[in-house]
PDB file of C-alpha atoms in Angstrom:
ATOM      1  CA  GLU A   1      43.727   1.727  62.279  1.00 53.00           C
ATOM      2  CA  ALA A   2      41.084   1.629  64.998  1.00 56.00           C
ATOM      3  CA  ASP A   3      42.188  -0.075  68.219  1.00 89.00           C
ATOM      4  CA  ILE A   4      38.703  -1.120  69.168  1.00 95.00           C
ATOM      5  CA  TYR A   5      37.557  -4.578  68.243  1.00 95.00           C
ATOM      6  CA  GLN A   6      34.139  -6.143  68.030  1.00 97.00           C
ATOM      7  CA  THR A   7      33.378  -9.832  67.703  1.00 96.00           C
ATOM      8  CA  PRO A   8      31.674 -11.520  66.080  1.00 96.00           C
ATOM      9  CA  ARG A   9      31.418  -9.459  62.914  1.00 95.00           C
ATOM     10  CA  TYR A  10      28.222 -11.230  61.851  1.00 96.00           C
ATOM     11  CA  LEU A  11      25.908 -13.463  63.895  1.00 97.00           C
ATOM     12  CA  VAL A  12      22.764 -15.352  62.963  1.00 97.00           C
ATOM     13  CA  ILE A  13      20.993 -17.066  65.846  1.00 97.00           C
ATOM     14  CA  GLY A  14      17.643 -18.553  66.721  1.00 96.00           C
ATOM     15  CA  THR A  15      14.985 -16.970  68.881  1.00 97.00           C
ATOM     16  CA  GLY A  16      15.438 -17.516  72.607  1.00 96.00           C
ATOM     17  CA  LYS A  17      19.227 -17.942  72.545  1.00 96.00           C
ATOM     18  CA  LYS A  18      21.485 -16.073  74.899  1.00 96.00           C
ATOM     19  CA  ILE A  19      24.250 -14.108  73.180  1.00 96.00           C
ATOM     20  CA  THR A  20      27.131 -11.872  74.151  1.00 97.00           C
ATOM     21  CA  LEU A  21      28.630  -9.329  71.796  1.00 97.00           C
ATOM     22  CA  GLU A  22      32.244  -8.555  72.608  1.00 98.00           C
ATOM     23  CA  CYS A  23      33.915  -5.152  72.511  1.00 98.00           C
ATOM     24  CA  SER A  24      37.540  -4.607  73.446  1.00 98.00           C
ATOM     25  CA  GLN A  25      39.842  -1.607  73.187  1.00 97.00           C
ATOM     26  CA  THR A  26      43.586  -1.399  73.695  1.00 93.00           C
ATOM     27  CA  MET A  27      43.778   2.365  74.160  1.00 93.00           C
ATOM     28  CA  GLY A  28      43.080   2.478  77.898  1.00 94.00           C
ATOM     29  CA  HIS A  29      39.968   4.606  77.386  1.00 95.00           C
ATOM     30  CA  ASP A  30      37.713   5.019  80.419  1.00 95.00           C
ATOM     31  CA  LYS A  31      34.549   5.829  78.476  1.00 94.00           C
ATOM     32  CA  MET A  32      32.846   3.196  76.348  1.00 96.00           C
ATOM     33  CA  TYR A  33      29.515   3.161  74.539  1.00 96.00           C
ATOM     34  CA  TRP A  34      27.111   0.833  72.709  1.00 97.00           C
ATOM     35  CA  TYR A  35      24.994   2.178  69.864  1.00 96.00           C
ATOM     36  CA  GLN A  36      22.257   0.393  67.948  1.00 95.00           C
ATOM     37  CA  GLN A  37      21.650   1.112  64.269  1.00 94.00           C
ATOM     38  CA  ASP A  38      18.801  -0.365  62.240  1.00 90.00           C
ATOM     39  CA  PRO A  39      19.424  -0.506  58.449  1.00 83.00           C
ATOM     40  CA  GLY A  40      19.260   2.964  56.942  1.00 80.00           C
ATOM     41  CA  MET A  41      18.434   4.503  60.286  1.00 85.00           C
ATOM     42  CA  GLU A  42      20.129   6.732  62.851  1.00 87.00           C
ATOM     43  CA  LEU A  43      22.440   5.540  65.591  1.00 91.00           C
ATOM     44  CA  HIS A  44      20.941   5.468  69.075  1.00 91.00           C
ATOM     45  CA  LEU A  45      22.815   5.129  72.345  1.00 93.00           C
ATOM     46  CA  ILE A  46      21.726   2.074  74.359  1.00 94.00           C
ATOM     47  CA  HIS A  47      24.464   1.759  77.063  1.00 96.00           C
ATOM     48  CA  TYR A  48      27.513   3.597  78.272  1.00 95.00           C
ATOM     49  CA  SER A  49      30.210   3.301  80.901  1.00 96.00           C
ATOM     50  CA  TYR A  50      32.563   5.885  82.408  1.00 94.00           C
ATOM     51  CA  GLY A  51      34.878   3.304  83.926  1.00 95.00           C
ATOM     52  CA  VAL A  52      35.169  -0.015  85.727  1.00 96.00           C
ATOM     53  CA  ASN A  53      31.968  -0.998  87.545  1.00 96.00           C
ATOM     54  CA  SER A  54      30.096   1.945  85.987  1.00 95.00           C
ATOM     55  CA  THR A  55      27.237   1.288  83.552  1.00 96.00           C
ATOM     56  CA  GLU A  56      24.266   3.401  82.527  1.00 94.00           C
ATOM     57  CA  LYS A  57      21.348   3.061  80.117  1.00 93.00           C
ATOM     58  CA  GLY A  58      21.224   5.323  77.101  1.00 90.00           C
ATOM     59  CA  ASP A  59      18.453   7.170  75.349  1.00 84.00           C
ATOM     60  CA  LEU A  60      17.044   4.131  73.534  1.00 84.00           C
ATOM     61  CA  SER A  61      15.423   1.504  75.699  1.00 81.00           C
ATOM     62  CA  SER A  62      17.058  -1.874  75.223  1.00 84.00           C
ATOM     63  CA  GLU A  63      16.525  -5.337  76.672  1.00 89.00           C
ATOM     64  CA  SER A  64      20.259  -5.918  76.581  1.00 93.00           C
ATOM     65  CA  THR A  65      22.600  -5.632  79.548  1.00 95.00           C
ATOM     66  CA  VAL A  66      26.260  -4.667  79.814  1.00 97.00           C
ATOM     67  CA  SER A  67      29.114  -5.083  82.264  1.00 97.00           C
ATOM     68  CA  ARG A  68      32.436  -3.324  82.808  1.00 97.00           C
ATOM     69  CA  ILE A  69      34.686  -5.458  84.953  1.00 97.00           C
ATOM     70  CA  ARG A  70      37.862  -4.489  83.116  1.00 96.00           C
ATOM     71  CA  THR A  71      38.754  -1.196  81.481  1.00 96.00           C
ATOM     72  CA  GLU A  72      39.380  -2.785  78.112  1.00 97.00           C
ATOM     73  CA  HIS A  73      36.195  -4.910  77.864  1.00 98.00           C
ATOM     74  CA  PHE A  74      32.585  -3.815  77.523  1.00 98.00           C
ATOM     75  CA  PRO A  75      30.452  -6.820  76.535  1.00 98.00           C
ATOM     76  CA  LEU A  76      26.756  -6.609  75.692  1.00 97.00           C
ATOM     77  CA  THR A  77      24.431  -9.516  76.516  1.00 96.00           C
ATOM     78  CA  LEU A  78      20.979 -10.490  75.333  1.00 94.00           C
ATOM     79  CA  GLU A  79      19.503 -13.117  77.645  1.00 94.00           C
ATOM     80  CA  SER A  80      16.819 -14.249  75.180  1.00 95.00           C
ATOM     81  CA  ALA A  81      17.193 -12.997  71.618  1.00 95.00           C
ATOM     82  CA  ARG A  82      14.119 -12.069  69.576  1.00 95.00           C
ATOM     83  CA  PRO A  83      13.687 -11.050  65.905  1.00 95.00           C
ATOM     84  CA  SER A  84      13.121  -7.443  67.087  1.00 93.00           C
ATOM     85  CA  HIS A  85      16.776  -7.452  68.249  1.00 94.00           C
ATOM     86  CA  THR A  86      17.955  -7.813  64.655  1.00 95.00           C
ATOM     87  CA  SER A  87      20.197  -4.782  64.084  1.00 95.00           C
ATOM     88  CA  GLN A  88      23.775  -3.573  63.890  1.00 96.00           C
ATOM     89  CA  TYR A  89      25.484  -2.942  67.223  1.00 97.00           C
ATOM     90  CA  LEU A  90      28.379  -0.489  67.298  1.00 96.00           C
ATOM     91  CA  CYS A  91      30.840  -0.072  70.158  1.00 97.00           C
ATOM     92  CA  ALA A  92      32.805   3.139  70.741  1.00 96.00           C
ATOM     93  CA  SER A  93      35.332   4.473  73.222  1.00 96.00           C
ATOM     94  CA  SER A  94      36.870   7.796  74.204  1.00 93.00           C
ATOM     95  CA  PRO A  95      39.548   8.941  76.670  1.00 91.00           C
ATOM     96  CA  ASP A  96      37.719  12.228  77.060  1.00 88.00           C
ATOM     97  CA  ARG A  97      35.192  13.908  74.827  1.00 84.00           C
ATOM     98  CA  PHE A  98      37.767  16.550  73.886  1.00 89.00           C
ATOM     99  CA  TYR A  99      39.484  13.883  71.795  1.00 90.00           C
ATOM    100  CA  GLY A 100      36.382  12.554  70.099  1.00 92.00           C
ATOM    101  CA  TYR A 101      35.230   8.981  69.782  1.00 94.00           C
ATOM    102  CA  THR A 102      36.625   5.842  68.101  1.00 95.00           C
ATOM    103  CA  PHE A 103      34.216   3.236  66.782  1.00 96.00           C
ATOM    104  CA  GLY A 104      34.593  -0.477  66.141  1.00 95.00           C
ATOM    105  CA  SER A 105      33.539  -2.245  62.960  1.00 94.00           C
ATOM    106  CA  GLY A 106      30.223  -3.347  64.419  1.00 95.00           C
ATOM    107  CA  THR A 107      28.364  -6.617  64.895  1.00 97.00           C
ATOM    108  CA  ARG A 108      25.479  -7.326  62.546  1.00 96.00           C
ATOM    109  CA  LEU A 109      22.995  -9.458  64.459  1.00 97.00           C
ATOM    110  CA  THR A 110      20.166 -11.388  62.827  1.00 97.00           C
ATOM    111  CA  VAL A 111      17.689 -13.278  64.996  1.00 97.00           C
ATOM    112  CA  VAL A 112      15.556 -15.802  63.130  1.00 96.00           C
TER     113      VAL A 112
ATOM    114  CA  LYS B   1      16.903  17.740  73.775  1.00 85.00           C
ATOM    115  CA  GLN B   2      19.508  18.129  71.043  1.00 91.00           C
ATOM    116  CA  GLU B   3      18.354  17.296  67.518  1.00 93.00           C
ATOM    117  CA  VAL B   4      20.732  16.938  64.582  1.00 96.00           C
ATOM    118  CA  THR B   5      19.592  17.137  60.972  1.00 96.00           C
ATOM    119  CA  GLN B   6      21.584  16.423  57.833  1.00 97.00           C
ATOM    120  CA  ILE B   7      20.691  17.706  54.396  1.00 94.00           C
ATOM    121  CA  PRO B   8      20.551  16.317  51.781  1.00 93.00           C
ATOM    122  CA  ALA B   9      19.677  12.770  52.787  1.00 94.00           C
ATOM    123  CA  ALA B  10      21.178  11.458  49.549  1.00 96.00           C
ATOM    124  CA  LEU B  11      23.406  12.942  46.906  1.00 95.00           C
ATOM    125  CA  SER B  12      24.700  11.609  43.576  1.00 97.00           C
ATOM    126  CA  VAL B  13      27.416  13.510  41.728  1.00 96.00           C
ATOM    127  CA  PRO B  14      29.847  12.860  38.893  1.00 97.00           C
ATOM    128  CA  GLU B  15      33.483  12.320  39.747  1.00 97.00           C
ATOM    129  CA  GLY B  16      35.550  15.482  40.156  1.00 97.00           C
ATOM    130  CA  GLU B  17      32.831  17.715  41.582  1.00 97.00           C
ATOM    131  CA  ASN B  18      33.287  19.736  44.746  1.00 97.00           C
ATOM    132  CA  LEU B  19      30.415  19.199  47.139  1.00 95.00           C
ATOM    133  CA  VAL B  20      29.023  20.385  50.455  1.00 96.00           C
ATOM    134  CA  LEU B  21      27.199  18.335  53.054  1.00 97.00           C
ATOM    135  CA  ASN B  22      25.161  20.162  55.668  1.00 97.00           C
ATOM    136  CA  CYS B  23      24.536  19.493  59.333  1.00 98.00           C
ATOM    137  CA  SER B  24      22.326  21.542  61.665  1.00 98.00           C
ATOM    138  CA  PHE B  25      21.731  21.231  65.376  1.00 97.00           C
ATOM    139  CA  THR B  26      19.086  22.777  67.605  1.00 96.00           C
ATOM    140  CA  ASP B  27      21.085  23.502  70.785  1.00 92.00           C
ATOM    141  CA  SER B  28      24.140  25.680  70.199  1.00 91.00           C
ATOM    142  CA  ALA B  29      25.653  24.788  73.589  1.00 90.00           C
ATOM    143  CA  ILE B  30      27.897  22.119  72.113  1.00 93.00           C
ATOM    144  CA  TYR B  31      31.303  20.906  73.265  1.00 93.00           C
ATOM    145  CA  ASN B  32      32.474  19.690  69.876  1.00 95.00           C
ATOM    146  CA  LEU B  33      31.246  18.173  66.608  1.00 97.00           C
ATOM    147  CA  GLN B  34      32.588  15.139  64.816  1.00 97.00           C
ATOM    148  CA  TRP B  35      32.151  14.014  61.198  1.00 98.00           C
ATOM    149  CA  PHE B  36      32.251  10.313  60.421  1.00 97.00           C
ATOM    150  CA  ARG B  37      32.181   8.161  57.332  1.00 97.00           C
ATOM    151  CA  GLN B  38      30.315   4.848  57.243  1.00 95.00           C
ATOM    152  CA  ASP B  39      30.653   2.324  54.441  1.00 93.00           C
ATOM    153  CA  PRO B  40      27.702  -0.099  53.916  1.00 88.00           C
ATOM    154  CA  GLY B  41      27.419  -2.566  56.746  1.00 84.00           C
ATOM    155  CA  LYS B  42      30.563  -1.272  58.423  1.00 87.00           C
ATOM    156  CA  GLY B  43      31.526   0.755  61.458  1.00 90.00           C
ATOM    157  CA  LEU B  44      32.259   4.468  61.649  1.00 94.00           C
ATOM    158  CA  THR B  45      35.529   6.086  60.642  1.00 95.00           C
ATOM    159  CA  SER B  46      36.282   9.462  62.162  1.00 96.00           C
ATOM    160  CA  LEU B  47      37.021  12.149  59.566  1.00 97.00           C
ATOM    161  CA  LEU B  48      37.249  15.448  61.430  1.00 98.00           C
ATOM    162  CA  LEU B  49      36.695  16.746  64.959  1.00 97.00           C
ATOM    163  CA  ILE B  50      35.911  20.434  65.544  1.00 97.00           C
ATOM    164  CA  GLN B  51      35.997  21.906  69.032  1.00 95.00           C
ATOM    165  CA  SER B  52      33.386  24.536  69.912  1.00 94.00           C
ATOM    166  CA  SER B  53      36.075  27.242  69.901  1.00 94.00           C
ATOM    167  CA  GLN B  54      37.221  26.380  66.380  1.00 96.00           C
ATOM    168  CA  ARG B  55      35.825  27.579  63.052  1.00 96.00           C
ATOM    169  CA  GLU B  56      37.158  24.850  60.797  1.00 96.00           C
ATOM    170  CA  GLN B  57      39.314  21.764  60.445  1.00 97.00           C
ATOM    171  CA  THR B  58      40.986  20.354  57.363  1.00 97.00           C
ATOM    172  CA  SER B  59      42.255  16.919  56.392  1.00 96.00           C
ATOM    173  CA  GLY B  60      43.377  16.367  52.824  1.00 97.00           C
ATOM    174  CA  ARG B  61      40.444  17.017  50.493  1.00 97.00           C
ATOM    175  CA  LEU B  62      38.051  17.432  53.417  1.00 98.00           C
ATOM    176  CA  ASN B  63      37.234  20.662  55.186  1.00 98.00           C
ATOM    177  CA  ALA B  64      34.678  20.986  57.970  1.00 98.00           C
ATOM    178  CA  SER B  65      33.406  24.312  59.245  1.00 98.00           C
ATOM    179  CA  LEU B  66      31.449  25.149  62.374  1.00 98.00           C
ATOM    180  CA  ASP B  67      29.133  28.093  63.060  1.00 97.00           C
ATOM    181  CA  LYS B  68      28.019  27.366  66.606  1.00 94.00           C
ATOM    182  CA  SER B  69      25.823  30.425  66.994  1.00 93.00           C
ATOM    183  CA  SER B  70      23.694  29.468  64.006  1.00 95.00           C
ATOM    184  CA  GLY B  71      23.782  25.767  64.794  1.00 96.00           C
ATOM    185  CA  ARG B  72      25.409  24.662  61.572  1.00 97.00           C
ATOM    186  CA  SER B  73      28.368  22.705  60.274  1.00 98.00           C
ATOM    187  CA  THR B  74      29.350  21.912  56.720  1.00 98.00           C
ATOM    188  CA  LEU B  75      31.632  19.240  55.310  1.00 98.00           C
ATOM    189  CA  TYR B  76      33.299  20.255  52.065  1.00 98.00           C
ATOM    190  CA  ILE B  77      34.730  17.515  49.841  1.00 98.00           C
ATOM    191  CA  ALA B  78      37.005  18.726  47.042  1.00 98.00           C
ATOM    192  CA  ALA B  79      37.467  16.895  43.736  1.00 98.00           C
ATOM    193  CA  SER B  80      35.215  13.989  44.682  1.00 97.00           C
ATOM    194  CA  GLN B  81      36.230  10.435  43.761  1.00 97.00           C
ATOM    195  CA  PRO B  82      34.255   7.169  43.486  1.00 97.00           C
ATOM    196  CA  GLY B  83      36.024   5.991  46.635  1.00 97.00           C
ATOM    197  CA  ASP B  84      34.299   8.810  48.536  1.00 98.00           C
ATOM    198  CA  SER B  85      30.970   6.998  48.108  1.00 98.00           C
ATOM    199  CA  ALA B  86      29.657   6.291  51.590  1.00 97.00           C
ATOM    200  CA  THR B  87      27.296   7.656  54.213  1.00 97.00           C
ATOM    201  CA  TYR B  88      28.571  10.736  56.038  1.00 98.00           C
ATOM    202  CA  LEU B  89      27.403  11.267  59.599  1.00 97.00           C
ATOM    203  CA  CYS B  90      27.522  14.368  61.733  1.00 97.00           C
ATOM    204  CA  ALA B  91      27.541  13.935  65.529  1.00 96.00           C
ATOM    205  CA  VAL B  92      27.303  16.583  68.234  1.00 96.00           C
ATOM    206  CA  ASN B  93      28.695  16.353  71.755  1.00 93.00           C
ATOM    207  CA  ASP B  94      26.725  18.624  74.084  1.00 85.00           C
ATOM    208  CA  ASN B  95      28.127  20.661  76.953  1.00 80.00           C
ATOM    209  CA  ALA B  96      25.624  19.014  79.283  1.00 75.00           C
ATOM    210  CA  GLY B  97      26.500  15.393  78.645  1.00 68.00           C
ATOM    211  CA  ASN B  98      29.303  13.174  77.501  1.00 70.00           C
ATOM    212  CA  MET B  99      27.740  11.348  74.589  1.00 79.00           C
ATOM    213  CA  LEU B 100      27.062  11.908  70.906  1.00 89.00           C
ATOM    214  CA  THR B 101      23.814  12.805  69.168  1.00 92.00           C
ATOM    215  CA  PHE B 102      23.851  11.751  65.538  1.00 94.00           C
ATOM    216  CA  GLY B 103      22.167  13.096  62.448  1.00 95.00           C
ATOM    217  CA  GLY B 104      20.487  10.791  59.965  1.00 94.00           C
ATOM    218  CA  GLY B 105      23.426  10.959  57.559  1.00 95.00           C
ATOM    219  CA  THR B 106      23.950  11.884  53.913  1.00 97.00           C
ATOM    220  CA  ARG B 107      24.350   8.962  51.488  1.00 96.00           C
ATOM    221  CA  LEU B 108      26.864  10.059  48.873  1.00 97.00           C
ATOM    222  CA  MET B 109      27.436   8.334  45.554  1.00 97.00           C
ATOM    223  CA  VAL B 110      30.202   9.567  43.287  1.00 98.00           C
ATOM    224  CA  LYS B 111      29.881   8.193  39.770  1.00 97.00           C
ATOM    225  CA  PRO B 112      32.936   7.550  37.570  1.00 95.00           C
TER     226      PRO B 112
END
């Protein structure tokens, strides 16, 4: 069983709303990641963190922001959601790349 | 920039067949390679992790091989079952960075 949790599992919201997608892991991993995946498309890295107070943007430009105040939490926030943000968002963590990566179940976001 | 390609993009086979999924990458300077399974609308489940110094890894009916010099990995599934139906993703972790580059996946359907 994966020890990385994402909430909510599904979310439908109106344009202009502020939302936060939660990601938590109980494994004490320093490294955490957010990937975006459009239906039938590849995963693209949008944010990552190597530890508390460390955040970086990934390869795919995103209007979302992240924070890492605690090791176990890596929330992603959209200040003003738009239909173009409709996608699946996947969170992952790793203690070190030697051990590979563990993914959460994802949040499927629909902005109407 | 690392590019990962998976062939075929989709595959439909009758139950019981042995099958091979292919993954190729353009930069052979990899740290390790990880195979994942993704069910529709769900997160990623790690199947096998191969370090750059390894040639293969096995888990049950799954066997993954790695030929780093030629930039290729294969995932072999023995005696396929309908429950194996899913999308299989190959992801490469480069020496230079600490993040994954994903292929587009192979959508597998195993018919009873």
